[in-house]
Amino acid sequence: MTLANPKATLVSALAARFPASFHIRQPAPPVTLATGIPGLELPRGAITEICGAASSGRTSLLLAVLATATSAGEVCALVDTSDAFDPASAAEAGVGLDSLLWIRCSADPVRAIQAADLLLLGGGFGLVVLDLADVPTRLARRIPLTSWFRFRRAIENTPTALIVLEREPHAKSCASLLLEMSRRAVHWSGSPNARLLRGFSLHAVPRKPTSASSATFQASGFWLPASGF
């Protein structure tokens, strides 16, 4: 007797005898951190860079993420390189300050990198933020690539998400997600002679991976610290 498809018959016979060897494993869905913004989630166990010029919405997005994370019971840490964090604005935005470890670094990027290193190696945080947004680009570029590799290795296969706020990206291939922020519109109320700032329309565009979808969201005026947003 001639078999119509010998290869298929052989594979079928082997699969019946050794089912575990022929079982196709589906990749596990990515584990993400909610941001509170529809259509935008951040990967856990990975580095996310949030970049943009001053007043582009970096801090507004960060506060939204921190508010969502702390409301969900996450323990978070913020490495504040330039002492720019405003707790009052964060509380107004819904951030649970009791669940946030705030580390001030007095404009010392080296100290900030060391603090982030200790936090990531120690573990236990759902979200760690490294704020380099006010660090001059020439200084941020001096952060060695080995530091970014060490950060990536420290959080791989863990529930920790690392967010880096910057003027421009520096983690290069070590980052899994790169978001570029921009301001779309400013919303006012009142008469032309007495206008009240109501908020902003902000846009987050993924530059890496390019297949990710962009997100637009509103930021209220009371989210803004004195130094901007």
Short mmCIF file of C-alpha atoms in Angstrom, two decimals:
data_model
loop_
_atom_site.label_atom_id
_atom_site.label_comp_id
_atom_site.label_asym_id
_atom_site.label_seq_id
_atom_site.Cartn_x
_atom_site.Cartn_y
_atom_site.Cartn_z
CA MET A 1 0.00 0.00 0.00
CA THR A 2 1.31 3.43 -0.95
CA LEU A 3 0.88 6.26 1.54
CA ALA A 4 -0.56 9.45 0.05
CA ASN A 5 1.53 11.67 2.35
CA PRO A 6 4.26 9.71 4.16
CA LYS A 7 5.58 12.74 6.05
CA ALA A 8 2.17 13.72 7.42
CA THR A 9 1.47 10.11 8.41
CA LEU A 10 4.80 9.86 10.23
CA VAL A 11 4.30 13.16 12.07
CA SER A 12 0.79 12.10 13.09
CA ALA A 13 2.04 8.79 14.42
CA LEU A 14 4.87 10.40 16.38
CA ALA A 15 2.54 13.09 17.78
CA ALA A 16 0.19 10.41 19.04
CA ARG A 17 3.05 8.62 20.78
CA PHE A 18 4.96 11.69 22.05
CA PRO A 19 2.32 14.45 22.44
CA ALA A 20 4.47 16.68 24.64
CA SER A 21 7.17 16.95 21.97
CA PHE A 22 4.70 18.10 19.34
CA HIS A 23 2.74 20.51 21.49
CA ILE A 24 2.97 24.03 20.10
CA ARG A 25 3.49 26.43 22.97
CA GLN A 26 1.78 29.75 22.60
CA PRO A 27 3.85 32.73 23.72
CA ALA A 28 2.74 34.15 27.03
CA PRO A 29 0.96 37.49 26.75
CA PRO A 30 3.15 40.44 27.77
CA VAL A 31 2.73 41.60 31.35
CA THR A 32 2.00 45.31 31.43
CA LEU A 33 1.54 48.18 33.85
CA ALA A 34 -1.67 50.18 33.48
CA THR A 35 -1.30 53.93 32.98
CA GLY A 36 -4.89 55.10 33.39
CA ILE A 37 -4.77 56.34 29.78
CA PRO A 38 -6.84 54.36 27.25
CA GLY A 39 -4.69 52.53 24.73
CA LEU A 40 -1.42 53.02 26.61
CA GLU A 41 0.24 50.38 28.78
CA LEU A 42 3.86 50.01 29.83
CA PRO A 43 5.82 46.73 29.83
CA ARG A 44 6.86 45.18 33.11
CA GLY A 45 10.33 43.72 33.41
CA ALA A 46 11.55 46.28 30.89
CA ILE A 47 12.69 49.88 30.43
CA THR A 48 10.33 52.55 29.08
CA GLU A 49 11.76 55.90 27.99
CA ILE A 50 9.50 58.97 28.00
CA CYS A 51 11.15 61.75 26.03
CA GLY A 52 10.29 65.27 24.98
CA ALA A 53 11.13 68.91 25.33
CA ALA A 54 10.12 71.01 28.32
CA SER A 55 6.32 71.46 28.48
CA SER A 56 5.73 68.44 26.25
CA GLY A 57 3.76 66.48 28.86
CA ARG A 58 6.40 64.22 30.35
CA THR A 59 5.49 64.99 33.95
CA SER A 60 1.75 64.86 33.30
CA LEU A 61 2.11 61.35 31.88
CA LEU A 62 4.31 60.32 34.80
CA LEU A 63 1.77 61.55 37.34
CA ALA A 64 -0.99 59.66 35.56
CA VAL A 65 1.06 56.46 35.73
CA LEU A 66 2.00 56.98 39.39
CA ALA A 67 -1.61 57.73 40.33
CA THR A 68 -2.84 54.56 38.62
CA ALA A 69 -0.05 52.41 40.08
CA THR A 70 -0.40 53.60 43.67
CA SER A 71 -4.20 53.33 43.48
CA ALA A 72 -3.74 49.68 42.50
CA GLY A 73 -1.56 49.04 45.55
CA GLU A 74 1.79 49.17 43.76
CA VAL A 75 4.83 50.32 45.75
CA CYS A 76 6.69 52.88 43.62
CA ALA A 77 10.01 54.71 43.77
CA LEU A 78 11.05 57.99 42.18
CA VAL A 79 14.72 58.91 41.73
CA ASP A 80 14.45 62.69 41.42
CA THR A 81 17.78 63.78 39.96
CA SER A 82 17.12 67.54 39.90
CA ASP A 83 14.75 67.82 42.89
CA ALA A 84 11.90 68.78 40.53
CA PHE A 85 9.14 66.61 41.98
CA ASP A 86 6.25 68.54 43.54
CA PRO A 87 4.35 66.38 46.09
CA ALA A 88 1.38 68.79 46.24
CA SER A 89 0.77 68.54 42.49
CA ALA A 90 1.24 64.78 42.64
CA ALA A 91 -1.34 64.46 45.41
CA GLU A 92 -3.79 66.60 43.40
CA ALA A 93 -3.26 64.22 40.48
CA GLY A 94 -4.20 61.26 42.66
CA VAL A 95 -0.76 59.87 43.50
CA GLY A 96 -0.74 57.94 46.78
CA LEU A 97 2.30 59.47 48.46
CA ASP A 98 2.28 56.83 51.20
CA SER A 99 3.17 54.26 48.52
CA LEU A 100 5.91 56.35 46.92
CA LEU A 101 9.59 56.38 47.90
CA TRP A 102 11.02 59.77 46.86
CA ILE A 103 14.81 60.00 46.52
CA ARG A 104 16.28 63.47 45.94
CA CYS A 105 19.70 63.59 44.29
CA SER A 106 20.55 67.34 44.34
CA ALA A 107 21.28 67.56 40.58
CA ASP A 108 23.85 64.76 40.74
CA PRO A 109 23.31 62.27 37.85
CA VAL A 110 25.95 59.88 39.22
CA ARG A 111 24.10 59.65 42.54
CA ALA A 112 20.83 59.14 40.65
CA ILE A 113 22.22 56.22 38.65
CA GLN A 114 23.60 54.64 41.83
CA ALA A 115 20.25 55.04 43.59
CA ALA A 116 18.35 53.51 40.67
CA ASP A 117 20.82 50.64 40.59
CA LEU A 118 20.24 49.86 44.27
CA LEU A 119 16.46 50.04 43.92
CA LEU A 120 16.34 47.71 40.93
CA LEU A 121 18.74 45.19 42.43
CA GLY A 122 16.84 45.23 45.71
CA GLY A 123 13.50 44.55 44.01
CA GLY A 124 10.07 44.80 45.56
CA PHE A 125 8.85 47.79 43.54
CA GLY A 126 6.12 47.65 40.92
CA LEU A 127 7.41 50.86 39.35
CA VAL A 128 10.74 52.68 39.53
CA VAL A 129 11.14 56.09 37.90
CA LEU A 130 14.47 57.68 37.00
CA ASP A 131 13.84 61.37 36.27
CA LEU A 132 16.62 62.78 34.07
CA ALA A 133 14.38 65.34 32.36
CA ASP A 134 16.21 68.37 33.75
CA VAL A 135 19.69 66.91 33.38
CA PRO A 136 21.63 68.67 30.55
CA THR A 137 21.91 66.42 27.51
CA ARG A 138 25.72 66.55 27.57
CA LEU A 139 25.69 65.04 31.06
CA ALA A 140 22.99 62.47 30.35
CA ARG A 141 25.00 61.21 27.39
CA ARG A 142 27.85 60.35 29.75
CA ILE A 143 25.81 57.63 31.42
CA PRO A 144 27.61 54.48 30.25
CA LEU A 145 25.69 51.96 28.18
CA THR A 146 26.73 49.32 30.71
CA SER A 147 24.46 51.00 33.27
CA TRP A 148 21.44 50.61 31.00
CA PHE A 149 22.32 46.97 30.34
CA ARG A 150 22.63 46.38 34.08
CA PHE A 151 19.20 47.97 34.66
CA ARG A 152 17.64 45.79 31.96
CA ARG A 153 19.14 42.61 33.36
CA ALA A 154 18.09 43.52 36.91
CA ILE A 155 14.37 43.72 36.01
CA GLU A 156 14.08 41.00 33.37
CA ASN A 157 11.48 38.42 34.37
CA THR A 158 10.32 40.58 37.28
CA PRO A 159 7.10 42.61 37.74
CA THR A 160 9.07 45.86 37.97
CA ALA A 161 8.66 48.52 35.29
CA LEU A 162 11.41 51.13 34.92
CA ILE A 163 10.45 54.53 33.48
CA VAL A 164 13.16 56.99 32.44
CA LEU A 165 12.18 60.63 31.86
CA GLU A 166 14.58 62.39 29.48
CA ARG A 167 14.93 65.15 26.94
CA GLU A 168 16.10 62.60 24.37
CA PRO A 169 16.56 58.80 24.49
CA HIS A 170 19.77 57.38 25.95
CA ALA A 171 19.04 53.72 26.81
CA LYS A 172 19.20 52.74 23.11
CA SER A 173 18.67 49.00 22.57
CA CYS A 174 18.11 48.43 26.30
CA ALA A 175 14.69 50.12 26.17
CA SER A 176 11.62 48.11 25.13
CA LEU A 177 9.35 51.13 24.69
CA LEU A 178 10.18 54.70 23.68
CA LEU A 179 7.44 57.33 23.92
CA GLU A 180 7.87 60.80 22.46
CA MET A 181 5.68 63.44 24.09
CA SER A 182 4.20 66.55 22.49
CA ARG A 183 1.61 69.14 23.43
CA ARG A 184 -1.33 69.40 21.05
CA ALA A 185 -3.45 72.21 22.51
CA VAL A 186 -3.93 74.48 25.52
CA HIS A 187 -7.46 74.81 26.89
CA TRP A 188 -8.66 78.06 28.46
CA SER A 189 -11.95 79.27 29.91
CA GLY A 190 -13.31 82.71 30.71
CA SER A 191 -13.18 86.00 28.83
CA PRO A 192 -10.16 87.16 26.78
CA ASN A 193 -9.26 89.60 29.58
CA ALA A 194 -9.57 87.06 32.40
CA ARG A 195 -8.71 83.60 31.14
CA LEU A 196 -8.32 80.55 33.35
CA LEU A 197 -6.06 77.68 32.38
CA ARG A 198 -8.14 74.50 32.28
CA GLY A 199 -5.65 71.98 30.92
CA PHE A 200 -3.83 70.57 27.92
CA SER A 201 -4.18 67.99 25.18
CA LEU A 202 -1.05 65.83 25.17
CA HIS A 203 0.11 63.23 22.67
CA ALA A 204 2.34 60.20 23.25
CA VAL A 205 3.82 58.67 20.10
CA PRO A 206 5.71 55.35 20.30
CA ARG A 207 9.02 55.55 18.45
CA LYS A 208 9.94 52.04 19.57
CA PRO A 209 8.32 49.71 18.75
CA THR A 210 6.72 51.51 15.81
CA SER A 211 3.87 49.00 15.76
CA ALA A 212 2.50 50.33 19.07
CA SER A 213 -0.41 52.75 18.93
CA SER A 214 -0.21 56.39 19.97
CA ALA A 215 -2.34 57.93 22.72
CA THR A 216 -3.84 61.36 23.29
CA PHE A 217 -4.99 62.43 26.74
CA GLN A 218 -6.02 65.49 28.72
CA ALA A 219 -4.00 66.98 31.57
CA SER A 220 -5.63 69.36 34.03
CA GLY A 221 -3.95 72.62 34.91
CA PHE A 222 -3.61 71.73 38.59
CA TRP A 223 -1.26 68.88 37.68
CA LEU A 224 1.50 71.29 36.89
CA PRO A 225 4.35 72.01 39.31
CA ALA A 226 5.85 75.47 39.40
CA SER A 227 8.72 74.42 37.15
CA GLY A 228 6.43 73.28 34.31
CA PHE A 229 5.09 69.96 33.18
#
